């Protein structure tokens, strides 16, 4: 173990400081202002990474005992901010958001946002204060250990730590009885190494996906491989049927909150032609389709064939929208961007990348909405669009992953 004085917050759930030999140290489970004893997990020439096991001297006023010790130092991933008092987690993330804008986006982007009167901040869901952000995830990926008990990987390894509790998950997931030694007695039988996904949807019963099989709460094969989700938005209800093993927003409030943000940011007019990239099962497509009215169109493009099939079924009553399978590339964005009034993109963590962002910026769209789940990718993509002549109108950031270092950013550009 080495001792590190932590002075700042870095990207990826770490506090940063200097190791005794002068190398940069990135430390999980520390807080700025603390001196901590660190178990080094990655030892590189110019930097090291590790977990803080002990605070030397005064702990930060923002430190709490991690409510889920199995996800603390040396434990499973999934709650790397569990040691930070909940009310300060949005401040932690705001510092990361602002520093990534400066570091990755550069002083030009920071200055551009200032000139637009934008002060980037991360905000949480009001409802989350009641549970300090715990019990909010409706989807959890688990793996069975050598004895068939479900758990998660020890951070950075492929060792499974069996878990008795899942404080990150919607309580309906623990109620399935799939965790702990008692699971076998309740009829659950997982072979060593089996991958399991537990899902607690908003509009149907919880299910367990084991390999390719979808099981109901009693461990019996479910009637369908789909679950149901519902989003209430602008006085309407949108119903979705999604594959139990497919992508859907994880936080119980996220699908509604992010759809509302996107719809407002997109400012779609009746008759508009909307291009939606990375459209998944059609979460945004339905409300966008309502917004374009009888004369507009929504072209939704997504790489996963099964997600597109699901989106098509969800869009059955929305004839103005079409979903199609396609690999999104800068060339494709360039081609599809002609004649587009509003462009929406919700890419995976890698973001649009510079060429993709440039192609989006050069499209005909009078408005672009970029949804980013990685802040560094967001800063790079937005900087590229601003450099290509676009203007940021708004930058909203939501803490959709409490007790972890992740958050979502929605950027609106003209
Ligand atoms: C963050 S999800 C967004 C889905 C949807 N907007 C939602 O909120 O449910 C990103 C989506 O991008 C798709 N995707 C990833 N890389 C892609 C690519 N190169 N071309 C097309 N789709 C891609 C994934 O299959 C996934 O559905």
CSV table of C-alpha atoms and ligand atoms in Angstrom, one decimal:
chain,number,residue,atom,x,y,z
A,1,UNK,CA,0.0,0.0,0.0
A,2,UNK,CA,1.1,3.5,-0.7
A,3,UNK,CA,-0.1,6.8,0.8
A,4,UNK,CA,-1.6,9.4,-1.6
A,5,UNK,CA,-2.9,12.9,-0.9
A,6,UNK,CA,-5.9,13.5,-3.1
A,7,UNK,CA,-6.4,16.9,-4.6
A,8,UNK,CA,-8.9,16.7,-7.4
A,9,UNK,CA,-11.6,14.6,-9.1
A,10,UNK,CA,-10.9,12.8,-12.4
A,11,UNK,CA,-13.1,11.1,-15.1
A,12,UNK,CA,-14.2,7.6,-14.4
A,13,UNK,CA,-15.0,7.7,-10.6
A,14,UNK,CA,-11.5,8.5,-9.4
A,15,UNK,CA,-10.0,11.1,-7.1
A,16,UNK,CA,-6.5,12.1,-8.2
A,17,UNK,CA,-3.3,13.0,-6.5
A,18,UNK,CA,0.5,12.2,-6.6
A,19,UNK,CA,2.1,8.9,-5.6
A,20,UNK,CA,5.2,9.3,-3.3
A,21,UNK,CA,7.4,8.8,-6.5
A,22,UNK,CA,5.7,11.7,-8.2
A,23,UNK,CA,3.5,9.7,-10.6
A,24,UNK,CA,-0.1,10.7,-11.1
A,25,UNK,CA,-2.4,8.4,-9.0
A,26,UNK,CA,-6.0,7.7,-9.8
A,27,UNK,CA,-7.8,6.4,-6.8
A,28,UNK,CA,-11.3,4.9,-6.5
A,29,UNK,CA,-13.1,5.3,-3.2
A,30,UNK,CA,-11.2,8.5,-2.3
A,31,UNK,CA,-12.3,12.1,-2.0
A,32,UNK,CA,-10.4,15.3,-2.7
A,33,UNK,CA,-8.8,16.7,0.4
A,34,UNK,CA,-8.2,13.3,1.9
A,35,UNK,CA,-4.9,11.4,2.4
A,36,UNK,CA,-5.6,7.7,1.8
A,37,UNK,CA,-3.8,4.3,1.8
A,38,UNK,CA,-4.1,2.9,-1.6
A,39,UNK,CA,-3.9,-0.7,-2.8
A,40,UNK,CA,-2.4,-0.4,-6.3
A,41,UNK,CA,-4.3,-2.3,-9.0
A,42,UNK,CA,-2.5,-1.0,-12.1
A,43,UNK,CA,1.1,0.1,-12.1
A,44,UNK,CA,2.2,2.0,-15.3
A,45,UNK,CA,5.3,4.0,-16.1
A,46,UNK,CA,3.6,7.4,-15.8
A,47,UNK,CA,0.6,6.7,-13.6
A,48,UNK,CA,-1.0,4.2,-11.2
A,49,UNK,CA,-4.5,3.2,-10.3
A,50,UNK,CA,-5.8,1.8,-7.1
A,51,UNK,CA,-8.5,1.6,-4.5
A,52,UNK,CA,-8.4,3.6,-1.2
A,53,UNK,CA,-8.8,1.3,1.8
A,54,UNK,CA,-8.2,3.7,4.6
A,55,UNK,CA,-8.3,7.4,5.2
A,56,UNK,CA,-5.2,8.8,7.1
A,57,UNK,CA,-6.3,11.7,9.3
A,58,UNK,CA,-9.5,13.6,8.7
A,59,UNK,CA,-12.0,12.1,6.2
A,60,UNK,CA,-13.8,14.4,3.8
A,61,UNK,CA,-17.1,15.8,5.1
A,62,UNK,CA,-18.7,14.3,2.0
A,63,UNK,CA,-17.6,10.7,2.9
A,64,UNK,CA,-20.1,8.2,4.2
A,65,UNK,CA,-19.6,4.5,5.0
A,66,UNK,CA,-20.3,2.6,1.7
A,67,UNK,CA,-23.9,1.2,2.1
A,68,UNK,CA,-23.0,-1.7,-0.1
A,69,UNK,CA,-19.6,-2.9,1.1
A,70,UNK,CA,-19.4,-5.7,-1.6
A,71,UNK,CA,-19.2,-2.9,-4.1
A,72,UNK,CA,-16.5,-0.9,-2.1
A,73,UNK,CA,-12.7,-1.2,-2.4
A,74,UNK,CA,-11.6,-4.4,-4.0
A,75,UNK,CA,-15.3,-5.3,-4.7
A,76,UNK,CA,-17.7,-5.5,-7.6
A,77,UNK,CA,-18.1,-2.6,-10.1
A,78,UNK,CA,-21.4,-0.8,-10.1
A,79,UNK,CA,-21.3,1.6,-7.2
A,80,UNK,CA,-18.0,3.5,-7.4
A,81,UNK,CA,-19.5,6.6,-5.8
A,82,UNK,CA,-21.2,4.7,-3.0
A,83,UNK,CA,-18.8,6.3,-0.5
A,84,UNK,CA,-19.8,9.9,-1.5
A,85,UNK,CA,-22.8,11.3,0.3
A,86,UNK,CA,-25.7,11.3,-2.2
A,87,UNK,CA,-26.4,15.1,-2.1
A,88,UNK,CA,-22.8,15.7,-3.2
A,89,UNK,CA,-22.7,13.2,-6.0
A,90,UNK,CA,-24.1,15.7,-8.5
A,91,UNK,CA,-21.4,18.2,-7.5
A,92,UNK,CA,-18.8,15.5,-8.1
A,93,UNK,CA,-20.2,14.8,-11.5
A,94,UNK,CA,-20.6,18.6,-12.3
A,95,UNK,CA,-16.9,19.0,-11.7
A,96,UNK,CA,-16.1,16.1,-14.0
A,97,UNK,CA,-18.5,17.6,-16.7
A,98,UNK,CA,-16.9,21.0,-16.5
A,99,UNK,CA,-13.3,19.7,-16.4
A,100,UNK,CA,-13.9,17.3,-19.4
A,101,UNK,CA,-15.4,20.2,-21.4
A,102,UNK,CA,-12.1,22.2,-20.7
A,103,UNK,CA,-9.7,19.3,-21.2
A,104,UNK,CA,-11.3,17.5,-24.2
A,105,UNK,CA,-13.4,20.2,-25.7
A,106,UNK,CA,-10.6,22.8,-25.1
A,107,UNK,CA,-10.8,26.4,-24.0
A,108,UNK,CA,-12.7,27.2,-27.2
A,109,UNK,CA,-15.6,25.1,-26.2
A,110,UNK,CA,-15.6,26.3,-22.6
A,111,UNK,CA,-15.5,29.9,-23.9
A,112,UNK,CA,-18.3,29.1,-26.4
A,113,UNK,CA,-20.5,27.8,-23.7
A,114,UNK,CA,-19.8,30.9,-21.5
A,115,UNK,CA,-20.7,33.2,-24.4
A,116,UNK,CA,-24.0,31.3,-24.8
A,117,UNK,CA,-24.7,31.8,-21.1
A,118,UNK,CA,-24.5,28.1,-20.4
A,119,UNK,CA,-23.1,26.8,-17.1
A,120,UNK,CA,-22.9,23.0,-17.4
A,121,UNK,CA,-24.3,21.3,-14.3
A,122,UNK,CA,-25.5,17.7,-13.5
A,123,UNK,CA,-28.8,17.4,-11.8
A,124,UNK,CA,-30.4,14.4,-10.2
A,125,UNK,CA,-34.0,13.0,-10.1
A,126,UNK,CA,-35.9,14.5,-7.2
A,127,UNK,CA,-37.4,11.1,-6.5
A,128,UNK,CA,-33.9,9.6,-5.9
A,129,UNK,CA,-33.4,11.7,-2.8
A,130,UNK,CA,-35.9,9.4,-1.0
A,131,UNK,CA,-33.6,6.3,-1.4
A,132,UNK,CA,-30.3,8.2,-1.8
A,133,UNK,CA,-30.2,6.9,-5.4
A,134,UNK,CA,-30.4,3.2,-4.4
A,135,UNK,CA,-32.9,0.7,-5.8
A,136,UNK,CA,-33.3,2.6,-9.1
A,137,UNK,CA,-32.0,0.2,-11.8
A,138,UNK,CA,-34.5,-1.8,-13.7
A,139,UNK,CA,-31.9,-4.0,-15.5
A,140,UNK,CA,-29.0,-5.8,-13.8
A,141,UNK,CA,-26.5,-8.2,-15.4
A,142,UNK,CA,-25.3,-11.0,-13.2
A,143,UNK,CA,-23.0,-14.0,-13.6
A,144,UNK,CA,-23.0,-17.3,-11.7
A,145,UNK,CA,-19.9,-18.2,-9.7
A,146,UNK,CA,-18.3,-21.7,-9.6
A,147,UNK,CA,-21.0,-22.9,-7.2
A,148,UNK,CA,-23.9,-21.5,-9.3
A,149,UNK,CA,-24.5,-18.5,-7.0
A,150,UNK,CA,-25.3,-15.2,-8.8
A,151,UNK,CA,-22.9,-12.2,-8.5
A,152,UNK,CA,-21.0,-9.7,-10.3
A,153,UNK,CA,-17.4,-9.4,-11.5
A,154,UNK,CA,-14.8,-8.0,-9.1
A,155,UNK,CA,-13.9,-4.6,-10.8
A,156,UNK,CA,-11.3,-5.1,-13.6
A,157,UNK,CA,-11.3,-8.9,-13.3
A,158,UNK,CA,-13.3,-12.0,-14.3
A,159,UNK,CA,-13.7,-13.3,-10.8
A,160,UNK,CA,-17.3,-13.5,-9.8
A,161,UNK,CA,-18.2,-12.3,-6.3
A,162,UNK,CA,-21.5,-13.9,-5.2
A,163,UNK,CA,-24.0,-11.4,-3.9
A,164,UNK,CA,-26.8,-11.7,-1.3
A,165,UNK,CA,-28.1,-8.2,-1.9
A,166,UNK,CA,-28.4,-5.8,-4.9
A,167,UNK,CA,-29.0,-2.3,-3.5
A,168,UNK,CA,-28.6,-0.7,-7.0
A,169,UNK,CA,-31.6,-2.7,-8.3
A,170,UNK,CA,-35.3,-2.0,-8.3
A,171,UNK,CA,-36.6,-4.0,-5.2
A,172,UNK,CA,-38.7,-6.2,-7.5
A,173,UNK,CA,-35.4,-7.8,-8.7
A,174,UNK,CA,-34.3,-8.9,-5.2
A,175,UNK,CA,-37.9,-10.2,-4.7
A,176,UNK,CA,-37.3,-12.7,-7.6
A,177,UNK,CA,-35.3,-14.7,-5.1
A,178,UNK,CA,-32.4,-15.4,-7.5
A,179,UNK,CA,-29.6,-14.2,-5.1
A,180,UNK,CA,-27.8,-16.1,-2.4
A,181,UNK,CA,-27.6,-19.7,-1.2
A,182,UNK,CA,-31.4,-19.9,-0.9
A,183,UNK,CA,-31.9,-19.4,-4.7
A,184,UNK,CA,-31.6,-23.2,-5.4
A,185,UNK,CA,-34.3,-24.0,-2.8
A,186,UNK,CA,-36.5,-21.5,-4.6
A,187,UNK,CA,-36.1,-23.5,-7.8
A,188,UNK,CA,-33.4,-21.4,-9.5
A,189,UNK,CA,-30.6,-23.4,-11.0
A,190,UNK,CA,-27.7,-21.5,-12.6
A,191,UNK,CA,-24.7,-23.4,-14.0
A,192,UNK,CA,-21.3,-22.0,-13.2
A,193,UNK,CA,-20.5,-19.0,-15.5
A,194,UNK,CA,-24.1,-18.6,-16.6
A,195,UNK,CA,-25.0,-15.0,-17.7
A,196,UNK,CA,-28.2,-13.8,-16.3
A,197,UNK,CA,-30.1,-10.5,-16.8
A,198,UNK,CA,-32.8,-9.5,-14.3
A,199,UNK,CA,-35.4,-7.1,-15.6
A,200,UNK,CA,-38.1,-5.1,-13.8
A,201,UNK,CA,-40.1,-3.3,-16.5
A,202,UNK,CA,-42.4,-0.4,-15.9
A,203,UNK,CA,-45.5,-2.0,-17.4
A,204,UNK,CA,-45.2,-5.8,-17.0
A,205,UNK,CA,-44.0,-8.4,-14.5
A,206,UNK,CA,-40.2,-8.9,-13.8
A,207,UNK,CA,-38.4,-11.6,-15.7
A,208,UNK,CA,-35.1,-13.3,-15.6
A,209,UNK,CA,-33.1,-13.9,-18.9
A,210,UNK,CA,-30.9,-16.9,-18.7
A,211,UNK,CA,-28.8,-17.4,-21.8
A,212,UNK,CA,-31.5,-17.1,-24.5
A,213,UNK,CA,-34.4,-18.2,-22.3
A,214,UNK,CA,-36.8,-15.7,-20.6
A,215,UNK,CA,-38.2,-17.0,-17.3
A,216,UNK,CA,-41.0,-15.6,-15.2
A,217,UNK,CA,-40.8,-14.9,-11.5
A,218,UNK,CA,-41.4,-18.6,-10.8
A,219,UNK,CA,-38.6,-19.8,-13.0
A,220,UNK,CA,-41.0,-21.0,-15.7
A,221,UNK,CA,-40.5,-20.1,-19.4
A,222,UNK,CA,-42.2,-16.8,-20.0
A,223,UNK,CA,-45.0,-16.6,-22.5
A,224,UNK,CA,-43.1,-14.1,-24.7
A,225,UNK,CA,-39.5,-12.9,-25.0
A,226,UNK,CA,-40.8,-9.3,-24.6
A,227,UNK,CA,-41.5,-7.0,-21.7
A,228,UNK,CA,-43.6,-3.9,-21.7
A,229,UNK,CA,-42.6,-0.3,-20.9
A,230,UNK,CA,-44.7,2.8,-20.7
A,231,UNK,CA,-43.7,6.5,-21.0
A,232,UNK,CA,-46.1,9.4,-20.2
A,233,UNK,CA,-45.1,12.5,-22.1
A,234,UNK,CA,-46.8,15.8,-22.9
A,235,UNK,CA,-50.2,14.4,-21.9
A,236,UNK,CA,-49.9,11.1,-23.9
A,237,UNK,CA,-49.0,7.6,-23.0
A,238,UNK,CA,-46.5,5.7,-25.2
A,239,UNK,CA,-46.4,1.9,-24.9
A,240,UNK,CA,-43.5,-0.2,-25.9
A,241,UNK,CA,-42.9,-3.8,-26.3
A,242,UNK,CA,-39.1,-4.5,-25.9
A,243,UNK,CA,-37.0,-7.6,-25.9
A,244,UNK,CA,-36.2,-8.6,-22.4
A,245,UNK,CA,-32.6,-9.0,-23.3
A,246,UNK,CA,-32.4,-5.8,-25.5
A,247,UNK,CA,-31.3,-2.3,-24.7
A,248,UNK,CA,-33.6,0.0,-22.7
A,249,UNK,CA,-32.8,2.9,-20.4
A,250,UNK,CA,-31.8,1.4,-17.0
A,251,UNK,CA,-32.9,4.0,-14.4
A,252,UNK,CA,-36.6,3.7,-13.5
A,253,UNK,CA,-37.2,7.4,-14.4
A,254,UNK,CA,-34.8,7.6,-17.3
A,255,UNK,CA,-37.0,6.6,-20.3
A,256,UNK,CA,-39.5,9.3,-19.5
A,257,UNK,CA,-37.0,12.0,-18.4
A,258,UNK,CA,-34.7,11.6,-21.3
A,259,UNK,CA,-37.6,11.4,-23.8
A,260,UNK,CA,-39.0,14.7,-22.4
A,261,UNK,CA,-35.6,16.4,-22.6
A,262,UNK,CA,-35.0,15.2,-26.2
A,263,UNK,CA,-38.5,16.2,-27.3
A,264,UNK,CA,-38.1,19.7,-25.8
A,265,UNK,CA,-34.6,20.1,-27.2
A,266,UNK,CA,-35.7,18.9,-30.7
A,267,UNK,CA,-38.4,21.6,-31.0
A,268,UNK,CA,-40.0,19.7,-33.8
A,269,UNK,CA,-42.6,21.6,-35.9
A,270,UNK,CA,-45.5,20.0,-37.7
A,271,UNK,CA,-44.3,18.9,-41.1
A,272,UNK,CA,-40.6,18.5,-40.1
A,273,UNK,CA,-38.4,15.8,-41.5
A,274,UNK,CA,-36.6,14.2,-38.5
A,275,UNK,CA,-33.5,12.0,-38.8
A,276,UNK,CA,-33.0,9.8,-35.7
A,277,UNK,CA,-29.7,8.0,-35.4
A,278,UNK,CA,-29.1,5.1,-33.0
A,279,UNK,CA,-32.8,4.7,-32.4
A,280,UNK,CA,-32.9,1.3,-30.5
A,281,UNK,CA,-36.4,0.0,-29.9
A,282,UNK,CA,-37.9,3.4,-30.8
A,283,UNK,CA,-38.0,5.1,-27.4
A,284,UNK,CA,-37.8,8.6,-28.9
A,285,UNK,CA,-39.3,7.7,-32.3
A,286,UNK,CA,-42.9,7.5,-31.1
A,287,UNK,CA,-43.1,11.0,-29.5
A,288,UNK,CA,-41.1,12.5,-32.4
A,289,UNK,CA,-43.6,10.9,-34.8
A,290,UNK,CA,-46.5,12.5,-32.9
A,291,UNK,CA,-44.7,15.9,-33.1
A,292,UNK,CA,-44.1,15.8,-36.9
A,293,UNK,CA,-47.9,15.5,-37.5
A,294,UNK,CA,-49.5,14.2,-40.7
A,295,UNK,CA,-47.1,15.8,-43.1
A,296,UNK,CA,-43.8,15.2,-41.5
A,297,UNK,CA,-41.6,12.1,-41.3
A,298,UNK,CA,-39.2,10.4,-38.9
A,299,UNK,CA,-36.4,8.2,-40.3
A,300,UNK,CA,-35.0,6.1,-37.5
A,301,UNK,CA,-31.8,4.2,-38.1
A,302,UNK,CA,-30.3,1.6,-35.8
A,303,UNK,CA,-27.6,-1.1,-36.2
A,304,UNK,CA,-29.2,-3.9,-34.2
A,305,UNK,CA,-31.6,-5.9,-36.4
A,306,UNK,CA,-33.7,-7.2,-33.5
A,307,UNK,CA,-34.0,-3.7,-32.0
A,308,UNK,CA,-35.3,-2.5,-35.4
A,309,UNK,CA,-37.8,-5.3,-35.6
A,310,UNK,CA,-39.0,-4.3,-32.2
A,311,UNK,CA,-39.2,-0.6,-33.2
A,312,UNK,CA,-41.2,-1.5,-36.2
A,313,UNK,CA,-43.8,-3.3,-34.1
A,314,UNK,CA,-43.8,-0.3,-31.6
A,315,UNK,CA,-44.4,2.0,-34.6
A,316,UNK,CA,-47.4,0.2,-36.0
A,317,UNK,CA,-49.8,3.0,-35.1
A,318,UNK,CA,-47.3,5.7,-36.2
A,319,UNK,CA,-47.3,5.7,-40.0
A,320,UNK,CA,-45.1,8.9,-40.3
A,321,UNK,CA,-42.1,7.0,-38.8
A,322,UNK,CA,-40.0,4.4,-40.4
A,323,UNK,CA,-37.3,2.3,-38.7
A,324,UNK,CA,-34.5,0.7,-40.7
A,325,UNK,CA,-31.3,-1.3,-40.0
A,326,UNK,CA,-28.1,0.4,-40.9
A,327,UNK,CA,-24.5,0.8,-39.8
A,328,UNK,CA,-24.1,4.5,-38.9
A,329,UNK,CA,-20.9,6.0,-40.4
A,330,UNK,CA,-19.8,9.6,-41.2
A,331,UNK,CA,-20.6,8.9,-44.9
A,332,UNK,CA,-24.1,7.7,-44.0
A,333,UNK,CA,-24.7,10.8,-41.8
A,334,UNK,CA,-23.5,13.0,-44.7
A,335,UNK,CA,-25.9,11.3,-47.1
A,336,UNK,CA,-28.9,11.2,-44.8
A,337,UNK,CA,-28.4,14.7,-43.5
A,338,UNK,CA,-29.7,16.3,-46.7
A,339,UNK,CA,-33.3,17.6,-46.4
A,340,UNK,CA,-33.3,16.9,-42.6
A,341,UNK,CA,-34.9,19.6,-40.4
A,342,UNK,CA,-34.0,18.0,-37.1
A,343,UNK,CA,-31.2,15.5,-36.4
A,344,UNK,CA,-31.2,13.4,-33.2
A,345,UNK,CA,-28.3,11.1,-32.3
A,346,UNK,CA,-28.0,8.8,-29.2
A,347,UNK,CA,-24.8,6.9,-29.9
A,348,UNK,CA,-23.1,4.3,-27.6
A,349,UNK,CA,-20.3,5.3,-25.3
A,350,UNK,CA,-17.9,5.9,-28.2
A,351,UNK,CA,-20.0,8.8,-29.4
A,352,UNK,CA,-20.2,10.1,-32.9
A,353,UNK,CA,-16.4,10.6,-33.2
A,354,UNK,CA,-14.9,13.7,-34.9
A,355,UNK,CA,-15.8,12.7,-38.5
A,356,UNK,CA,-19.4,11.7,-37.5
A,357,UNK,CA,-19.9,14.9,-35.5
A,358,UNK,CA,-18.6,17.0,-38.5
A,359,UNK,CA,-21.0,15.2,-40.8
A,360,UNK,CA,-23.9,15.9,-38.4
A,361,UNK,CA,-22.8,19.6,-38.2
A,362,UNK,CA,-22.8,19.9,-42.0
A,363,UNK,CA,-26.3,18.4,-42.4
A,364,UNK,CA,-29.2,20.6,-43.3
A,365,UNK,CA,-30.7,20.2,-39.8
A,366,UNK,CA,-31.7,23.5,-38.2
A,367,UNK,CA,-31.4,21.7,-34.9
A,368,UNK,CA,-29.2,18.9,-33.6
A,369,UNK,CA,-29.8,17.0,-30.4
A,370,UNK,CA,-26.9,14.8,-29.2
A,371,UNK,CA,-27.5,12.4,-26.3
A,372,UNK,CA,-24.2,11.3,-24.8
A,373,UNK,CA,-23.6,8.6,-22.1
A,374,UNK,CA,-19.8,9.4,-22.0
A,375,UNK,CA,-18.8,12.9,-21.0
A,376,UNK,CA,-15.4,12.8,-22.7
A,377,UNK,CA,-17.0,11.6,-26.0
A,378,UNK,CA,-19.6,14.4,-25.6
A,379,UNK,CA,-17.0,17.1,-25.2
A,380,UNK,CA,-15.1,15.9,-28.3
A,381,UNK,CA,-18.2,15.6,-30.4
A,382,UNK,CA,-19.7,19.0,-29.4
A,383,UNK,CA,-16.3,20.7,-29.9
A,384,UNK,CA,-16.2,19.3,-33.4
A,385,UNK,CA,-19.7,20.5,-34.2
A,386,UNK,CA,-18.9,24.0,-32.8
A,387,UNK,CA,-15.7,24.1,-34.8
A,388,UNK,CA,-17.8,23.2,-37.9
A,389,UNK,CA,-19.9,26.3,-37.3
A,390,UNK,CA,-22.7,25.1,-35.0
A,391,UNK,CA,-23.9,26.9,-31.8
A,392,UNK,CA,-24.8,25.2,-28.5
A,393,UNK,CA,-28.3,26.3,-27.4
A,394,UNK,CA,-28.5,24.2,-24.2
A,395,UNK,CA,-26.5,21.5,-22.4
A,396,UNK,CA,-28.6,19.4,-19.9
A,397,UNK,CA,-27.1,16.7,-17.8
A,398,UNK,CA,-29.0,14.1,-15.8
A,399,UNK,CA,-27.7,11.8,-13.1
A,400,UNK,CA,-29.3,8.6,-14.5
A,401,UNK,CA,-26.8,6.4,-12.8
A,402,UNK,CA,-26.7,7.4,-9.1
A,403,UNK,CA,-24.0,5.9,-6.9
A,404,UNK,CA,-21.8,5.4,-10.0
A,405,UNK,CA,-19.6,7.9,-11.8
A,406,UNK,CA,-21.8,7.8,-14.9
A,407,UNK,CA,-24.2,10.4,-16.1
A,408,UNK,CA,-26.0,11.4,-19.3
A,409,UNK,CA,-25.7,14.7,-21.3
A,410,UNK,CA,-28.2,16.1,-23.8
A,411,UNK,CA,-26.7,18.9,-26.0
A,412,UNK,CA,-28.9,21.0,-28.2
A,413,UNK,CA,-27.2,22.8,-31.2
A,414,UNK,CA,-28.4,25.1,-33.9
B,1,LIG,C1,-27.5,4.4,-26.2
B,1,LIG,S1,-28.4,3.2,-27.2
B,1,LIG,C2,-29.7,4.2,-27.7
B,1,LIG,C3,-31.0,3.6,-28.0
B,1,LIG,C4,-32.3,4.4,-27.9
B,1,LIG,N1,-32.1,5.8,-28.3
B,1,LIG,C5,-32.9,4.3,-26.5
B,1,LIG,O1,-32.7,5.3,-25.7
B,1,LIG,O2,-33.5,3.3,-26.1
B,1,LIG,C6,-27.4,3.2,-28.6
B,1,LIG,C7,-27.9,2.3,-29.8
B,1,LIG,O3,-26.9,2.4,-30.9
B,1,LIG,C8,-26.8,1.2,-31.6
B,1,LIG,N2,-25.6,1.2,-32.3
B,1,LIG,C9,-24.3,1.2,-31.8
B,1,LIG,N3,-23.4,1.3,-32.8
B,1,LIG,C10,-24.1,1.5,-33.9
B,1,LIG,C11,-23.7,1.7,-35.3
B,1,LIG,N4,-22.4,1.8,-35.7
B,1,LIG,N5,-24.6,1.9,-36.2
B,1,LIG,C12,-25.9,1.8,-35.9
B,1,LIG,N6,-26.4,1.6,-34.6
B,1,LIG,C13,-25.4,1.4,-33.6
B,1,LIG,C14,-27.0,0.1,-30.5
B,1,LIG,O4,-27.5,-1.1,-31.0
B,1,LIG,C15,-28.0,0.8,-29.5
B,1,LIG,O5,-29.3,0.4,-29.8
